[in-house]
mmCIF file of C-alpha atoms in Angstrom:
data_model
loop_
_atom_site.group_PDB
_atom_site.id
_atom_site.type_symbol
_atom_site.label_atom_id
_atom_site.label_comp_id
_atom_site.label_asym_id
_atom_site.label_seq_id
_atom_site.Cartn_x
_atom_site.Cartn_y
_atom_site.Cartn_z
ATOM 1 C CA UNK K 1 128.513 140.255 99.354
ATOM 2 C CA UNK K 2 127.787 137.163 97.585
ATOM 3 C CA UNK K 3 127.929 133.653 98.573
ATOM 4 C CA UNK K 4 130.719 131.620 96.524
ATOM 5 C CA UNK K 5 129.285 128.778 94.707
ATOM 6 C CA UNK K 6 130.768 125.483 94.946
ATOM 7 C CA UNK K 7 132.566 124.526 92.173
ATOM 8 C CA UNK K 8 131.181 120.652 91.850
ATOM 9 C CA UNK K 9 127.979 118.685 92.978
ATOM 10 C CA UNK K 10 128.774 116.939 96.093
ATOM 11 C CA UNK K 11 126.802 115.547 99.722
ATOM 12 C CA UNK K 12 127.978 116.959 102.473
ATOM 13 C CA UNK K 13 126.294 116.348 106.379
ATOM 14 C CA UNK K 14 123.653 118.860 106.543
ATOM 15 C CA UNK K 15 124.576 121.497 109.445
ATOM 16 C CA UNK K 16 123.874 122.882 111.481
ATOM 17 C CA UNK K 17 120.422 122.109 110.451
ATOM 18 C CA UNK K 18 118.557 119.072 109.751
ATOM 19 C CA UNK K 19 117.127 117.777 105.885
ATOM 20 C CA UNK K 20 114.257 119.671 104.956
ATOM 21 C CA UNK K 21 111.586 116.838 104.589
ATOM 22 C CA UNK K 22 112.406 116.191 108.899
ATOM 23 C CA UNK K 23 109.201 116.657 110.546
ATOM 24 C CA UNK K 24 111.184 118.804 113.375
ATOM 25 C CA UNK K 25 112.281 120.802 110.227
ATOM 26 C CA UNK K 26 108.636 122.355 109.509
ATOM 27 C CA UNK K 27 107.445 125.291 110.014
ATOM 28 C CA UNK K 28 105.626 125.216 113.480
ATOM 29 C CA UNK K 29 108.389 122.862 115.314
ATOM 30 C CA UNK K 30 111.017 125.960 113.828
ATOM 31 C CA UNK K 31 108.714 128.334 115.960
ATOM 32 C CA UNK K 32 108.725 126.071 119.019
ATOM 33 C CA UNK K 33 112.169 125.876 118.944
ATOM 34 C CA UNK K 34 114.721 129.202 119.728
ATOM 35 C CA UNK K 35 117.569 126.997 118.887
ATOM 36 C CA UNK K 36 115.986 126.354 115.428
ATOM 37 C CA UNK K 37 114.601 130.002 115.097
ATOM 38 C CA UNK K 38 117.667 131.586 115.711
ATOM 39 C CA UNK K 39 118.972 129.810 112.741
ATOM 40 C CA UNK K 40 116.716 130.786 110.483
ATOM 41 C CA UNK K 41 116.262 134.310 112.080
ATOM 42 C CA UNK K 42 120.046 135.175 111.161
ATOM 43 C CA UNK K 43 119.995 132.747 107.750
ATOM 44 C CA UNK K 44 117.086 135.342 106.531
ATOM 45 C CA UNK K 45 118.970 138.249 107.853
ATOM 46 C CA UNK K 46 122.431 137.723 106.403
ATOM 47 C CA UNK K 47 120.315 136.920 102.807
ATOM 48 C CA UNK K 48 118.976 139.708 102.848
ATOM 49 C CA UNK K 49 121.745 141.847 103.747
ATOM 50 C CA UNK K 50 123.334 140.057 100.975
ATOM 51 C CA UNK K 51 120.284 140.760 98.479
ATOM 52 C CA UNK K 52 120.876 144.615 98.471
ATOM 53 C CA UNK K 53 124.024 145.193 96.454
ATOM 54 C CA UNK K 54 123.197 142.141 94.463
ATOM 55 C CA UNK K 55 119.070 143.466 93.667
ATOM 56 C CA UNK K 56 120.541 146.999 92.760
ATOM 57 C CA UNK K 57 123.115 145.863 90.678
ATOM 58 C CA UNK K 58 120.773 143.510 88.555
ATOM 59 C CA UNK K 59 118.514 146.372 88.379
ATOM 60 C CA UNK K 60 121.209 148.522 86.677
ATOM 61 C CA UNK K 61 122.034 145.740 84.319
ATOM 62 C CA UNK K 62 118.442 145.710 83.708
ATOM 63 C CA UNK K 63 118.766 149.322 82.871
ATOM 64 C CA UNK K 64 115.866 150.197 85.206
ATOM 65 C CA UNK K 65 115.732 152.360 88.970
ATOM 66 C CA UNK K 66 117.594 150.352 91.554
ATOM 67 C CA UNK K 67 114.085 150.347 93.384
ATOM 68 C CA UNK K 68 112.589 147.754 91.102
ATOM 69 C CA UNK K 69 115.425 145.343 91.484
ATOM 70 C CA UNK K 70 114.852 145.434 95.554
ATOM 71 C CA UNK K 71 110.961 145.348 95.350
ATOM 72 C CA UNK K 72 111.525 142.774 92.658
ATOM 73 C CA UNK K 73 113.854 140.652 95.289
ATOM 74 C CA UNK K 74 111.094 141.564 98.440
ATOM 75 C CA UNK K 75 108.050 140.140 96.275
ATOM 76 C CA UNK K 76 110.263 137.428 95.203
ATOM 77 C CA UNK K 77 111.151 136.199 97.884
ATOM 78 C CA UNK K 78 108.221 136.519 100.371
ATOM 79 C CA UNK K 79 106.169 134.865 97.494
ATOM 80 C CA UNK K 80 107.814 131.941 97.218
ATOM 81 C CA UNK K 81 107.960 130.973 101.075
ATOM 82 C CA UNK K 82 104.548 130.247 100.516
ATOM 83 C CA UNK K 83 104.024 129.303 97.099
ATOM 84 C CA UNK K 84 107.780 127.151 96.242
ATOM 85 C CA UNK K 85 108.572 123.436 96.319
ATOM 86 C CA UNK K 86 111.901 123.530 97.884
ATOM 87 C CA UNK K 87 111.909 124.698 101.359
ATOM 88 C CA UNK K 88 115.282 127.557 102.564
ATOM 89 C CA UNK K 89 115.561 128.579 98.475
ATOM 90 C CA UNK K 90 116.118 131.587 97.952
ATOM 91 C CA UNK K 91 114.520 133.939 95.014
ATOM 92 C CA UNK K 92 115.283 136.986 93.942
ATOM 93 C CA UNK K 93 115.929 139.585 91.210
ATOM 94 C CA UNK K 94 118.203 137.645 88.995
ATOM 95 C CA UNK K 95 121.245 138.357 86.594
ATOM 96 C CA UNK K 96 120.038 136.069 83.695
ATOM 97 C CA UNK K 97 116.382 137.532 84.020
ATOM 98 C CA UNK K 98 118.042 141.390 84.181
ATOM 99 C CA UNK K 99 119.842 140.237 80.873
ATOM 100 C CA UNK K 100 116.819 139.186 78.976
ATOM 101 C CA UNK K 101 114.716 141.803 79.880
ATOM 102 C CA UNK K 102 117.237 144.730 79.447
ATOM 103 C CA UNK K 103 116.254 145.218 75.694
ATOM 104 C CA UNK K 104 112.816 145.657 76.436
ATOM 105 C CA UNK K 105 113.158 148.122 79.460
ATOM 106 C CA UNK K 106 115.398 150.432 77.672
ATOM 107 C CA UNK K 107 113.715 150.199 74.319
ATOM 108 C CA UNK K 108 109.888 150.319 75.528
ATOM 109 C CA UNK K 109 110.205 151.256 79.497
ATOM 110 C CA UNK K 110 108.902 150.303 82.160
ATOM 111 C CA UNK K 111 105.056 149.628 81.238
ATOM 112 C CA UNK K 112 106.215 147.086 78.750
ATOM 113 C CA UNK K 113 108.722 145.459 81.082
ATOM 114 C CA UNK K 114 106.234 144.925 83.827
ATOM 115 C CA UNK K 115 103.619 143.403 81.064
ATOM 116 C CA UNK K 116 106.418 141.026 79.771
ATOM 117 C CA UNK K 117 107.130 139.790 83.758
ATOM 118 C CA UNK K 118 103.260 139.057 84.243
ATOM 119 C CA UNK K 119 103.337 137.207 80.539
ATOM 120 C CA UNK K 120 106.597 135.139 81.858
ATOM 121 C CA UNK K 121 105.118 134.728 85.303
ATOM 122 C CA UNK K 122 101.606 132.987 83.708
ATOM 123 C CA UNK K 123 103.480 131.320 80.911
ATOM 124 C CA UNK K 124 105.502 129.420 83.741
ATOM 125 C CA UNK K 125 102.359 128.205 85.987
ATOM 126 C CA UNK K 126 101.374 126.796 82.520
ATOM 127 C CA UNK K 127 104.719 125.199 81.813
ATOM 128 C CA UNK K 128 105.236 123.580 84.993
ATOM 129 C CA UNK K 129 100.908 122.161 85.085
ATOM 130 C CA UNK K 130 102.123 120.895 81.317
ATOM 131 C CA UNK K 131 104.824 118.839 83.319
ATOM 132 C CA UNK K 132 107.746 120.464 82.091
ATOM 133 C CA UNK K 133 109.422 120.230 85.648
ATOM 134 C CA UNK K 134 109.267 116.419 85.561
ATOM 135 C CA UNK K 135 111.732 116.724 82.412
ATOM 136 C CA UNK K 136 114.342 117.529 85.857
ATOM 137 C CA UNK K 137 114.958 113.682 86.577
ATOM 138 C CA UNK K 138 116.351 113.065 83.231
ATOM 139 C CA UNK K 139 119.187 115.725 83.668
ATOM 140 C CA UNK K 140 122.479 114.177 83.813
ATOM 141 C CA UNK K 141 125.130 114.755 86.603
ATOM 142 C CA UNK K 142 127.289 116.702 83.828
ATOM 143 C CA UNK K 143 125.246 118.802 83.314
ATOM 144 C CA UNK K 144 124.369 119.871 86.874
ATOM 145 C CA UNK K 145 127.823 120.483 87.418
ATOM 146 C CA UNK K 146 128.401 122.847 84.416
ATOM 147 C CA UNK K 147 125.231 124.501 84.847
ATOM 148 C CA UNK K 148 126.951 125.270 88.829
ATOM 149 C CA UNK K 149 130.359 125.904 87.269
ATOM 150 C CA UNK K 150 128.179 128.886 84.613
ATOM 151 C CA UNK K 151 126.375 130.260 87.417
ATOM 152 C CA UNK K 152 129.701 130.352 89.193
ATOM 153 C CA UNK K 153 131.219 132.400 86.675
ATOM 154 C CA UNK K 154 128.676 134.585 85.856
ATOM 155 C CA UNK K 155 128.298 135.864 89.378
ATOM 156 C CA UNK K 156 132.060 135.709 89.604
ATOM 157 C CA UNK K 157 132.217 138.398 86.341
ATOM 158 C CA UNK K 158 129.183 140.166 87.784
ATOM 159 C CA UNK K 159 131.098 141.423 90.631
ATOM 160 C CA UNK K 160 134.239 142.712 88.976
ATOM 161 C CA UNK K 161 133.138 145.995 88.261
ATOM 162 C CA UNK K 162 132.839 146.380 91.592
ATOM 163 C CA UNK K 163 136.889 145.730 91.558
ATOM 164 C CA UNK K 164 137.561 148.024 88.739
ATOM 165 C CA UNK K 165 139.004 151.574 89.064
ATOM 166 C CA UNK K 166 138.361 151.465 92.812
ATOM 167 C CA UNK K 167 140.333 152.692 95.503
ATOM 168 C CA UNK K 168 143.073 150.300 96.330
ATOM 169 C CA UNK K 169 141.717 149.967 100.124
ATOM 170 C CA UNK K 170 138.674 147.738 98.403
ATOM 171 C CA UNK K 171 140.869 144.846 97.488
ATOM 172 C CA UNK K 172 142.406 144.123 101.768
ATOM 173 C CA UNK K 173 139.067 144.860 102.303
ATOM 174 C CA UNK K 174 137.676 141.778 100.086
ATOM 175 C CA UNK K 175 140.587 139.421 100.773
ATOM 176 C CA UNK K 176 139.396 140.538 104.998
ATOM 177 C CA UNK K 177 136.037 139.017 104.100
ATOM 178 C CA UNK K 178 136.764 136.335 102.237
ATOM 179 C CA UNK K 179 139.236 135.329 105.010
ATOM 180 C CA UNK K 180 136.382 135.857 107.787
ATOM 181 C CA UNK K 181 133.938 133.711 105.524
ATOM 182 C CA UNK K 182 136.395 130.985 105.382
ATOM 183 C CA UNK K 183 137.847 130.904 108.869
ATOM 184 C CA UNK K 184 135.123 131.948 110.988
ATOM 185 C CA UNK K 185 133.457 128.891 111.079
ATOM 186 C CA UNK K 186 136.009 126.601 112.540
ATOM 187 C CA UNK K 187 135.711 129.100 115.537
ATOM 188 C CA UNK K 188 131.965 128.867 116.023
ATOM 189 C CA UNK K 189 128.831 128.090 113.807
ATOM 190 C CA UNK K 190 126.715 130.258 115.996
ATOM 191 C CA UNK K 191 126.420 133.457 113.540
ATOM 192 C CA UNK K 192 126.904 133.073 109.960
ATOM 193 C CA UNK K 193 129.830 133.679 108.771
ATOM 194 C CA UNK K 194 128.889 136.007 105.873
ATOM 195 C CA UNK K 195 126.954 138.334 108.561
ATOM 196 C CA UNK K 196 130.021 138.322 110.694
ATOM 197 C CA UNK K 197 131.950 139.895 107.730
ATOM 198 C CA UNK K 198 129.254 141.956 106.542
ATOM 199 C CA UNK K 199 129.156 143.597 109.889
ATOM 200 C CA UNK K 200 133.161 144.020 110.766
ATOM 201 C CA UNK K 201 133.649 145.193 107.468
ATOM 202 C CA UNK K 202 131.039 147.770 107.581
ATOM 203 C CA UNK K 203 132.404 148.713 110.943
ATOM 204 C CA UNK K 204 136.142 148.919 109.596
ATOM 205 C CA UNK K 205 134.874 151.344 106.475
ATOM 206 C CA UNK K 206 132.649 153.778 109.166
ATOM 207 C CA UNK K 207 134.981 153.834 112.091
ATOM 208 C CA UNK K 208 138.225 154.537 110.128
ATOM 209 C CA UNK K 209 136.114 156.509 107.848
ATOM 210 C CA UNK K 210 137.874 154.287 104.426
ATOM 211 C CA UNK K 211 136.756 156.231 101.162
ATOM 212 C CA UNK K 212 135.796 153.158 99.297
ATOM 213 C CA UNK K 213 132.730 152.666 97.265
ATOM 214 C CA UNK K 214 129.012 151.814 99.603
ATOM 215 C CA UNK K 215 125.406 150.488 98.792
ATOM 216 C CA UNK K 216 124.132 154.685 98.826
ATOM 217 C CA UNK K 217 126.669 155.108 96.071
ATOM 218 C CA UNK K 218 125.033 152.895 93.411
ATOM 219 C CA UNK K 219 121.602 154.352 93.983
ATOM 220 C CA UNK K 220 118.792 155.717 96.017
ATOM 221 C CA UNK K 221 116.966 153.773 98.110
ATOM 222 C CA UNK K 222 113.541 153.131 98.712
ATOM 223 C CA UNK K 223 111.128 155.820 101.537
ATOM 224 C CA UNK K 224 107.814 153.807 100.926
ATOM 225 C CA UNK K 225 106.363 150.269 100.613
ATOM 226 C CA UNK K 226 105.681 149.294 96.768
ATOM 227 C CA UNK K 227 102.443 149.718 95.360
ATOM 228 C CA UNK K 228 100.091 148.244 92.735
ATOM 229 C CA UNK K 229 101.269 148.913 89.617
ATOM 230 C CA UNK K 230 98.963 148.036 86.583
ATOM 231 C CA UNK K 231 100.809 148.383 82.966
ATOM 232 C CA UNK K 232 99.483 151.232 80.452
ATOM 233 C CA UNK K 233 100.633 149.150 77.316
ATOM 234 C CA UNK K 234 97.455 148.598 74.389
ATOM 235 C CA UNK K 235 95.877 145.216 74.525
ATOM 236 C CA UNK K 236 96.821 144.542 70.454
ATOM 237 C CA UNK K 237 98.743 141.957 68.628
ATOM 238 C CA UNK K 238 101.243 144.203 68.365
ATOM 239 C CA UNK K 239 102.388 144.722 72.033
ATOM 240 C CA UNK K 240 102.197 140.529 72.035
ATOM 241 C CA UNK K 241 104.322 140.440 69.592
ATOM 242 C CA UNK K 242 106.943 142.776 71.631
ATOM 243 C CA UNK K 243 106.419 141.094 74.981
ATOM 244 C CA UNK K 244 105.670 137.648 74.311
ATOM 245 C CA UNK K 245 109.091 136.078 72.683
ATOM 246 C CA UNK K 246 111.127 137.875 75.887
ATOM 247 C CA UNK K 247 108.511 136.417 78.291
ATOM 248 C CA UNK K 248 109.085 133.191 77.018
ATOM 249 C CA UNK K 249 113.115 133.427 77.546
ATOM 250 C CA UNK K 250 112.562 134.601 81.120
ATOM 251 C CA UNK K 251 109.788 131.844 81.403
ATOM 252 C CA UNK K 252 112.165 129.115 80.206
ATOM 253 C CA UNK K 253 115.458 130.993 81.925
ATOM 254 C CA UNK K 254 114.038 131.192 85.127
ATOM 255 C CA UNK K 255 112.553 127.896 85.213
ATOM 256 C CA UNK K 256 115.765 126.140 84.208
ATOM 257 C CA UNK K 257 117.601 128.195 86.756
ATOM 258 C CA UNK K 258 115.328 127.670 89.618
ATOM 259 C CA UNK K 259 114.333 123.919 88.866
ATOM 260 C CA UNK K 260 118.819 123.406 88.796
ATOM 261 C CA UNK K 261 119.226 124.990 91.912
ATOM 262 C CA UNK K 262 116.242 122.891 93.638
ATOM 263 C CA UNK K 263 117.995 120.187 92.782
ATOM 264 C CA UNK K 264 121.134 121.275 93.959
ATOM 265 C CA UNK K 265 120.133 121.684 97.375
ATOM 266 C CA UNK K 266 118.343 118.336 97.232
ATOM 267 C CA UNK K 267 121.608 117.108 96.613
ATOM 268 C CA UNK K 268 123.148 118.730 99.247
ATOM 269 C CA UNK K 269 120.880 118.224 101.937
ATOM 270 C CA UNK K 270 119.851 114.477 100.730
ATOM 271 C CA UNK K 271 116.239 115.452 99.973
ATOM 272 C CA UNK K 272 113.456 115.647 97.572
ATOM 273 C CA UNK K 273 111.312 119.098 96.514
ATOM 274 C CA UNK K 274 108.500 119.097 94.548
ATOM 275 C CA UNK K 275 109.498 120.844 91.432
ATOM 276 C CA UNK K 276 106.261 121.112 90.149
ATOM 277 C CA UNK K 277 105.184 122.739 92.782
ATOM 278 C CA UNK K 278 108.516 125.312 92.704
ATOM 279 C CA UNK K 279 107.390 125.314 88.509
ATOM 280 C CA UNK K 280 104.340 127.299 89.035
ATOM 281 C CA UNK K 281 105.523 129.051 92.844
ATOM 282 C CA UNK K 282 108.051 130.779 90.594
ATOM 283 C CA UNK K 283 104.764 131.867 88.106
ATOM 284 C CA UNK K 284 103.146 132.967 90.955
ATOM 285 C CA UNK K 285 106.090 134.978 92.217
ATOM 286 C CA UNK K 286 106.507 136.714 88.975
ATOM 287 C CA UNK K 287 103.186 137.624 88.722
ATOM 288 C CA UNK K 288 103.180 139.160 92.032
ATOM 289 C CA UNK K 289 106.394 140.751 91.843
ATOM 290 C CA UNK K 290 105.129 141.997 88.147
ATOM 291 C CA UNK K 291 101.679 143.735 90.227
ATOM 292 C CA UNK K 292 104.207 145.538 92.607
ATOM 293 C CA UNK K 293 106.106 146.852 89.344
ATOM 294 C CA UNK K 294 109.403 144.259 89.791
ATOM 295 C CA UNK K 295 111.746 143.354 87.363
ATOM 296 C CA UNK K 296 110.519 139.319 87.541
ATOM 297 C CA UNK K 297 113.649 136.855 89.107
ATOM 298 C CA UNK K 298 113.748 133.234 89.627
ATOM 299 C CA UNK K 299 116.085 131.296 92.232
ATOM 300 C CA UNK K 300 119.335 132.681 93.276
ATOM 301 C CA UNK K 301 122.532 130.256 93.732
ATOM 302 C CA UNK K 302 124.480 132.544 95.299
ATOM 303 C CA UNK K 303 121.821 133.512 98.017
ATOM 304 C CA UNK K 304 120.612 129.952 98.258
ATOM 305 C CA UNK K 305 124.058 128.889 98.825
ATOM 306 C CA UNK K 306 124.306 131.222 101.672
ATOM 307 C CA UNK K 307 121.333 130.245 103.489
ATOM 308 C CA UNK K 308 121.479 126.379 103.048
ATOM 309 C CA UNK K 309 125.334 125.951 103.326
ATOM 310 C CA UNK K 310 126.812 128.901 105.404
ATOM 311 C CA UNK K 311 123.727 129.900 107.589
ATOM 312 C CA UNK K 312 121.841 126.291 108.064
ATOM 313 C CA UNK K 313 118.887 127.360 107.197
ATOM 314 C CA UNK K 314 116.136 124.622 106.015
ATOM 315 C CA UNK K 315 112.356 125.367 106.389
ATOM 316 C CA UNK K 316 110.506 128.507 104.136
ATOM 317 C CA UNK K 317 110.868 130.713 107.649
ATOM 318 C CA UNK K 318 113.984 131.945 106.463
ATOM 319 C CA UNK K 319 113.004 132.212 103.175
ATOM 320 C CA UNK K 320 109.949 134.369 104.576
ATOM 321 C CA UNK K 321 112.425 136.661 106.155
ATOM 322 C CA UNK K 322 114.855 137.330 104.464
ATOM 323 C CA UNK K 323 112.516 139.249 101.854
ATOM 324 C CA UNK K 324 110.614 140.638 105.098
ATOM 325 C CA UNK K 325 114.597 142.228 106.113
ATOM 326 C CA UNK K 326 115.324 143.350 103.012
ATOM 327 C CA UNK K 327 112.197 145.540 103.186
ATOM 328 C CA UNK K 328 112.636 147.015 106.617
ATOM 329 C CA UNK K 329 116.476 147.410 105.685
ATOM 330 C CA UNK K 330 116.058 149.508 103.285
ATOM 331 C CA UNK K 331 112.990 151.493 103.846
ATOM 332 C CA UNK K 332 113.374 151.761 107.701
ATOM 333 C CA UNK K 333 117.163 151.525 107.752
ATOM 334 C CA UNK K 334 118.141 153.045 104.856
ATOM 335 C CA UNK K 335 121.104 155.123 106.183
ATOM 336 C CA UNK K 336 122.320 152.505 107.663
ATOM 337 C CA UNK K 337 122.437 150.025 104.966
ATOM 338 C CA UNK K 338 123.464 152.905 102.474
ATOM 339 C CA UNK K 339 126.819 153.192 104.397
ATOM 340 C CA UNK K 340 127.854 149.312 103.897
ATOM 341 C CA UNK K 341 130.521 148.702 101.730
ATOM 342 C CA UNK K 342 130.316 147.262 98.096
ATOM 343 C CA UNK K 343 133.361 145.206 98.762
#
């Protein structure tokens, strides 16, 4: 389901879409123009179709219900469109967040979790007012491309579980997508190419009724919107001296991550994001997510990947949607998405 990440730092021509800071690139001229909407349309839709394995399988990592990763990944993202510094990112429920926070969801639940996310989410808006995103410029080129090459890997060993003790009919099915995702677009750039597999595969799995492990399988899924959730944790030194070290490590993981893959797709599409600005968005995002009882995230490679590179996508519209899909997908459409296939 996930995007592959590119394995160096490179340039290439922006398409279909144009760089982000182009005036017929905001937000209104995207409206006025179905060419341009219909790019971002599908770029949000195939993200977020992409989201739902990835949000319940953080969530698990996380050792929490696989709601919380996808409310996490709807708040997320739907925050950020308005609050971010670099336009078509993507955000999301996060492995390297789900990693630091596991210890405190199992240990303490999900009371203390929640209170650590709002901690990170405030600690962040202070980091990035401090100037801490500034500190990007002075990043070297190396280091961008082993912080790509890490992210690369981690998703890479992030997915092999769902290659382990499967049903042999997962791995044509994989090597059918990849093949679509890599091929496809020489044919036409009109649909995305990961949508295009999403959907044949699905097809393939329901029509020939394959026995091979789907998004229902790894949990339930959401019936309702997300509500307000307030944490019942005591207001002592104690309970800040539970929550506050991990808050910091999310604070300072999801920063790094998110400020790295801003300037990533600078890089790709030859433009400039305010990462101060995409600093404190991400605080923002976390506290909201955090009031809605989310796991907290940051940006998403993968995802980001998908919508910049594969889809075109380059104003927050798609952004916007793609967390506005994910909700309707799996409250509305639940039975629908629940039949799509891992692989």
């Amino acid at each position: 389901m996930n995007g592959t990440c590119p394995m160096s730092v490179h340039t290439p021509t922006p398409s279909p879409g144009a760089p982000t800071d182009a005036p017929e690139h905001s937000v209104r001229a995207v409206l006025r123009s179905p060419r341009l909407l219909r790019i971002e349309v599908l770029g949000g839709l195939v993200v977020a179709l992409a989201l739902i394995p990835e949000a319940i399988s953080f969530a698990l990592i996380a050792g929490v219900d696989p709601r919380v990763g996808l409310f996490a990944s709807f708040t997320m993202a739907v925050t950020i469109a308005f609050t971010g510094g670099r336009r078509a990112m993507i955000s999301a429920a996060t492995g390297a967040v789900a990693l630091v926070v596991a210890p405190i969801a199992r240990q303490y639940g999900m009371d203390y979790l929640v209170a650590t996310v709002l901690l990170a989410g405030a600690l962040q808006i202070v980091l990035s007012l401090l100037g801490v995103a500034r500190l990007m410029r002075f990043i070297p080129r190396s280091v961008m491309v082993g912080f790509v090459n890490a992210l690369a890997i981690m998703i890479f060993i992030a997915q092999l579980p769902q290659l382990i003790d499967v049903p042999w009919l997962v791995y044509p099915l994989v090597a059918a997508g990849i093949a679509i995702i890599v091929f496809f677009p020489r044919l036409t750039k009109v649909v995305p190419a990961p949508l295009v597999a999403i959907v044949v595969l699905t097809a393939v799995v329901v029509l020939l009724r394959v026995d091979v492990p789907t998004v229902g399988d790894q949990g339930e899924l959401p019936e309702s919107l997300p509500g307000l959730f307030v944490p019942d944790v005591p207001l002592t030194l104690e309970t800040l001296q539970i929550i506050a070290p991990v808050a910091l490590a999310v604070a300072l993981v999801g920063l790094m991550e998110s400020l790295m893959t801003a300037k990533l797709v600078d890089d790709i599409t030859d433009t400039h994001s305010d990462k101060t600005r995409e600093g404190w968005g991400q605080g923002v995002a976390n506290l909201v997510t955090g009031l809605f009882g989310g796991m907290g995230g940051c940006a998403m490679i993968g995802q980001t990947m998908i919508n910049v590179k594969q889809s075109g996508s380059r104003t927050r519209v798609s952004t916007f949607l793609a967390g506005v899909f994910l909700l309707i997908l799996v409250v509305v459409l639940g039975d629908v998405v629940a039949i799509m296939p891992m692989a």
